[in-house]
Coordinates of N, CA and C in Angstrom, one line a residue:
X1 N -7.1 -14.6 7.4 CA -6.1 -15.1 8.2 C -5.5 -16.5 7.6
X2 N -6.3 -17.1 6.8 CA -5.9 -18.4 6.2 C -5.2 -18.2 4.9
X3 N -4.9 -17.0 4.5 CA -4.3 -16.7 3.2 C -2.9 -16.1 3.4
X4 N -2.0 -16.4 2.4 CA -0.7 -15.8 2.4 C -0.5 -15.0 1.1
X5 N -0.2 -13.7 1.2 CA -0.1 -12.9 0.0 C 1.4 -12.7 -0.4
X6 N 1.7 -13.0 -1.7 CA 3.0 -12.6 -2.2 C 3.0 -11.1 -2.6
X7 N 1.8 -10.6 -3.0 CA 1.6 -9.3 -3.4 C 0.3 -8.7 -2.9
X8 N 0.3 -7.5 -2.3 CA -0.9 -6.8 -1.9 C -0.9 -5.5 -2.5
X9 N -1.9 -5.1 -3.3 CA -2.1 -3.8 -3.9 C -3.2 -3.1 -3.1
X10 N -2.9 -2.0 -2.4 CA -3.8 -1.4 -1.5 C -4.1 0.0 -1.9
X11 N -5.4 0.3 -1.8 CA -5.9 1.7 -2.0 C -5.3 2.7 -1.0
X12 N -4.9 3.9 -1.5 CA -4.4 4.9 -0.6 C -5.0 6.3 -1.1
X13 N -6.2 6.3 -1.5 CA -6.9 7.4 -2.0 C -6.8 8.7 -1.2
X14 N -7.0 8.5 0.1 CA -7.1 9.6 1.0 C -5.8 10.3 1.4
X15 N -4.7 9.8 1.1 CA -3.4 10.4 1.4 C -3.3 10.8 2.9
X16 N -3.1 12.0 3.2 CA -2.9 12.5 4.5 C -4.1 12.4 5.4
X17 N -5.3 12.2 4.8 CA -6.5 12.2 5.5 C -6.8 10.8 6.0
X18 N -7.5 10.8 7.2 CA -7.9 9.5 7.8 C -9.3 9.2 7.3
X19 N -9.5 8.1 6.5 CA -10.8 7.7 6.0 C -10.8 6.2 5.9
X20 N -11.7 5.6 6.5 CA -11.8 4.2 6.6 C -13.1 3.6 6.0
X21 N -14.0 4.5 5.6 CA -15.3 4.0 5.2 C -15.3 3.4 3.8
X22 N -14.7 4.1 2.8 CA -14.7 3.6 1.5 C -13.3 3.4 0.9
X23 N -12.4 4.2 1.4 CA -11.0 4.2 1.0 C -10.1 4.2 2.2
X24 N -8.8 4.2 1.9 CA -7.8 4.3 3.0 C -6.9 5.5 2.8
X25 N -6.4 6.1 3.9 CA -5.4 7.1 3.9 C -4.1 6.4 4.2
X26 N -3.0 7.2 4.1 CA -1.6 6.7 4.3 C -1.5 5.9 5.6
X27 N -1.9 6.6 6.7 CA -1.8 5.9 8.0 C -2.7 4.7 8.1
X28 N -3.8 4.7 7.5 CA -4.7 3.6 7.5 C -4.1 2.4 6.8
X29 N -3.3 2.7 5.7 CA -2.6 1.6 5.0 C -1.6 0.9 5.9
X30 N -0.9 1.7 6.7 CA 0.1 1.1 7.6 C -0.6 0.2 8.6
X31 N -1.7 0.7 9.1 CA -2.5 -0.1 10.1 C -3.0 -1.4 9.5
X32 N -3.5 -1.3 8.2 CA -4.0 -2.5 7.5 C -2.8 -3.5 7.3
X33 N -1.7 -3.0 6.9 CA -0.5 -3.9 6.7 C -0.1 -4.5 8.0
X34 N -0.1 -3.8 9.1 CA 0.2 -4.3 10.4 C -0.8 -5.5 10.7
X35 N -2.1 -5.2 10.4 CA -3.1 -6.3 10.7 C -2.8 -7.5 9.9
X36 N -2.5 -7.3 8.6 CA -2.2 -8.5 7.7 C -1.0 -9.2 8.2
X37 N 0.0 -8.5 8.7 CA 1.2 -9.2 9.2 C 0.9 -9.9 10.5
X38 N 0.1 -9.4 11.3 CA -0.2 -10.0 12.6 C -0.9 -11.4 12.4
X39 N -1.6 -11.6 11.3 CA -2.2 -12.9 11.0 C -1.4 -13.7 10.0
X40 N -0.2 -13.2 9.7 CA 0.7 -13.9 8.8 C 0.3 -13.9 7.4
X41 N -0.6 -13.0 7.0 CA -1.0 -12.9 5.6 C 0.1 -12.2 4.7
X42 N 0.8 -11.4 5.4 CA 2.0 -10.7 4.8 C 3.2 -11.1 5.6
X43 N 4.4 -11.3 4.9 CA 5.6 -11.5 5.6 C 6.7 -10.6 5.0
X44 N 7.9 -10.8 5.3 CA 9.0 -10.0 4.8 C 9.3 -10.1 3.3
X45 N 8.8 -11.2 2.8 CA 9.0 -11.4 1.3 C 7.8 -10.9 0.5
X46 N 6.7 -10.5 1.1 CA 5.5 -10.0 0.5 C 5.8 -8.6 -0.1
X47 N 5.3 -8.3 -1.3 CA 5.4 -7.0 -1.8 C 4.1 -6.3 -1.6
X48 N 4.2 -5.0 -1.1 CA 3.0 -4.2 -1.0 C 3.2 -3.0 -1.9
X49 N 2.1 -2.7 -2.6 CA 2.1 -1.5 -3.5 C 0.8 -0.8 -3.2
X50 N 0.9 0.6 -3.1 CA -0.3 1.4 -2.9 C -0.6 2.0 -4.2
X51 N -1.9 2.3 -4.4 CA -2.4 2.9 -5.7 C -3.7 3.6 -5.4
X52 N -4.3 4.1 -6.5 CA -5.6 4.8 -6.5 C -5.5 6.1 -5.7
X53 N -4.7 7.0 -6.2 CA -4.5 8.3 -5.5 C -5.4 9.4 -6.0
X54 N -5.6 10.3 -5.2 CA -6.5 11.5 -5.5 C -5.9 12.8 -5.1
X55 N -6.1 13.8 -5.8 CA -5.7 15.1 -5.4 C -6.2 15.5 -4.0
X56 N -7.4 14.9 -3.7 CA -8.0 15.2 -2.4 C -7.1 14.7 -1.2
X57 N -6.2 13.7 -1.5 CA -5.3 13.2 -0.5 C -4.2 14.1 -0.1
X58 N -4.0 15.2 -0.9 CA -3.0 16.2 -0.6 C -1.6 15.7 -0.6
X59 N -1.2 14.7 -1.3 CA 0.1 14.1 -1.4 C 0.5 14.0 -2.8
X60 N 1.7 14.5 -3.2 CA 2.2 14.3 -4.5 C 2.9 12.9 -4.5
X61 N 3.3 12.4 -5.7 CA 3.9 11.1 -5.8 C 5.2 11.1 -4.9
X62 N 6.0 12.1 -5.0 CA 7.2 12.1 -4.1 C 6.9 12.1 -2.6
X63 N 5.7 12.7 -2.3 CA 5.3 12.7 -0.8 C 4.9 11.3 -0.4
X64 N 4.2 10.6 -1.3 CA 3.8 9.2 -1.1 C 5.1 8.3 -1.0
X65 N 6.0 8.5 -1.9 CA 7.3 7.7 -1.8 C 8.0 8.0 -0.5
X66 N 8.1 9.2 -0.1 CA 8.8 9.6 1.2 C 8.1 9.0 2.4
X67 N 6.8 8.9 2.3 CA 6.0 8.3 3.4 C 6.1 6.8 3.5
X68 N 5.8 6.2 2.3 CA 5.8 4.7 2.3 C 7.1 4.0 2.2
X69 N 8.1 4.7 1.5 CA 9.4 4.0 1.3 C 10.0 3.4 2.5
X70 N 10.1 4.2 3.6 CA 10.7 3.6 4.9 C 10.0 2.4 5.4
X71 N 8.8 2.2 5.0 CA 8.0 1.0 5.4 C 8.1 -0.2 4.4
X72 N 8.9 0.0 3.4 CA 9.0 -1.0 2.4 C 7.9 -1.2 1.4
X73 N 7.0 -0.1 1.4 CA 5.8 -0.1 0.5 C 6.1 0.7 -0.7
X74 N 5.9 0.1 -1.9 CA 6.1 0.7 -3.2 C 4.9 1.6 -3.6
X75 N 5.1 2.7 -4.3 CA 4.0 3.6 -4.7 C 3.8 3.3 -6.2
X76 N 2.6 2.9 -6.5 CA 2.2 2.6 -7.9 C 2.2 3.9 -8.8
X77 N 2.3 3.6 -10.1 CA 2.2 4.7 -11.1 C 1.6 4.1 -12.4
X78 N 1.2 5.0 -13.2 CA 0.6 4.6 -14.5 C 1.6 3.7 -15.3
X79 N 1.1 2.6 -15.8 CA 1.8 1.6 -16.6 C 2.8 0.8 -15.8
X80 N 2.7 0.8 -14.5 CA 3.6 0.0 -13.6 C 3.4 -1.5 -14.0
X81 N 4.5 -2.2 -14.1 CA 4.5 -3.6 -14.3 C 5.1 -4.3 -13.2
X82 N 4.5 -5.3 -12.6 CA 5.0 -6.1 -11.5 C 5.2 -7.6 -12.0
X83 N 6.4 -8.0 -12.0 CA 6.7 -9.4 -12.5 C 6.5 -10.4 -11.3
X84 N 5.4 -11.0 -11.3 CA 5.0 -11.9 -10.2 C 6.0 -13.1 -10.1
X85 N 6.7 -13.4 -11.1 CA 7.7 -14.5 -11.1 C 8.9 -14.1 -10.3
X86 N 9.1 -12.8 -10.1 CA 10.3 -12.4 -9.3 C 10.0 -12.2 -7.8
X87 N 8.8 -12.4 -7.4 CA 8.4 -12.3 -6.0 C 8.8 -13.5 -5.2

């Protein structure tokens, strides 16, 4: 609660599945972001990127983009570069 993040990169391994023990699913990511926003660790200028996907999550890249895009969350990909100076 005493930190402010310009960038949060969050695991979304479980995709459509609900799993909170070792990884997160898509809905868990939204809950986690809500919690971070509630303590002001994320704000409207913070960038959120999900990564660490598995075929077990049953979501293709386009499915992940369709799910996370409306929430302002970017979907990571191999060789993605994020310019921290532009945040």
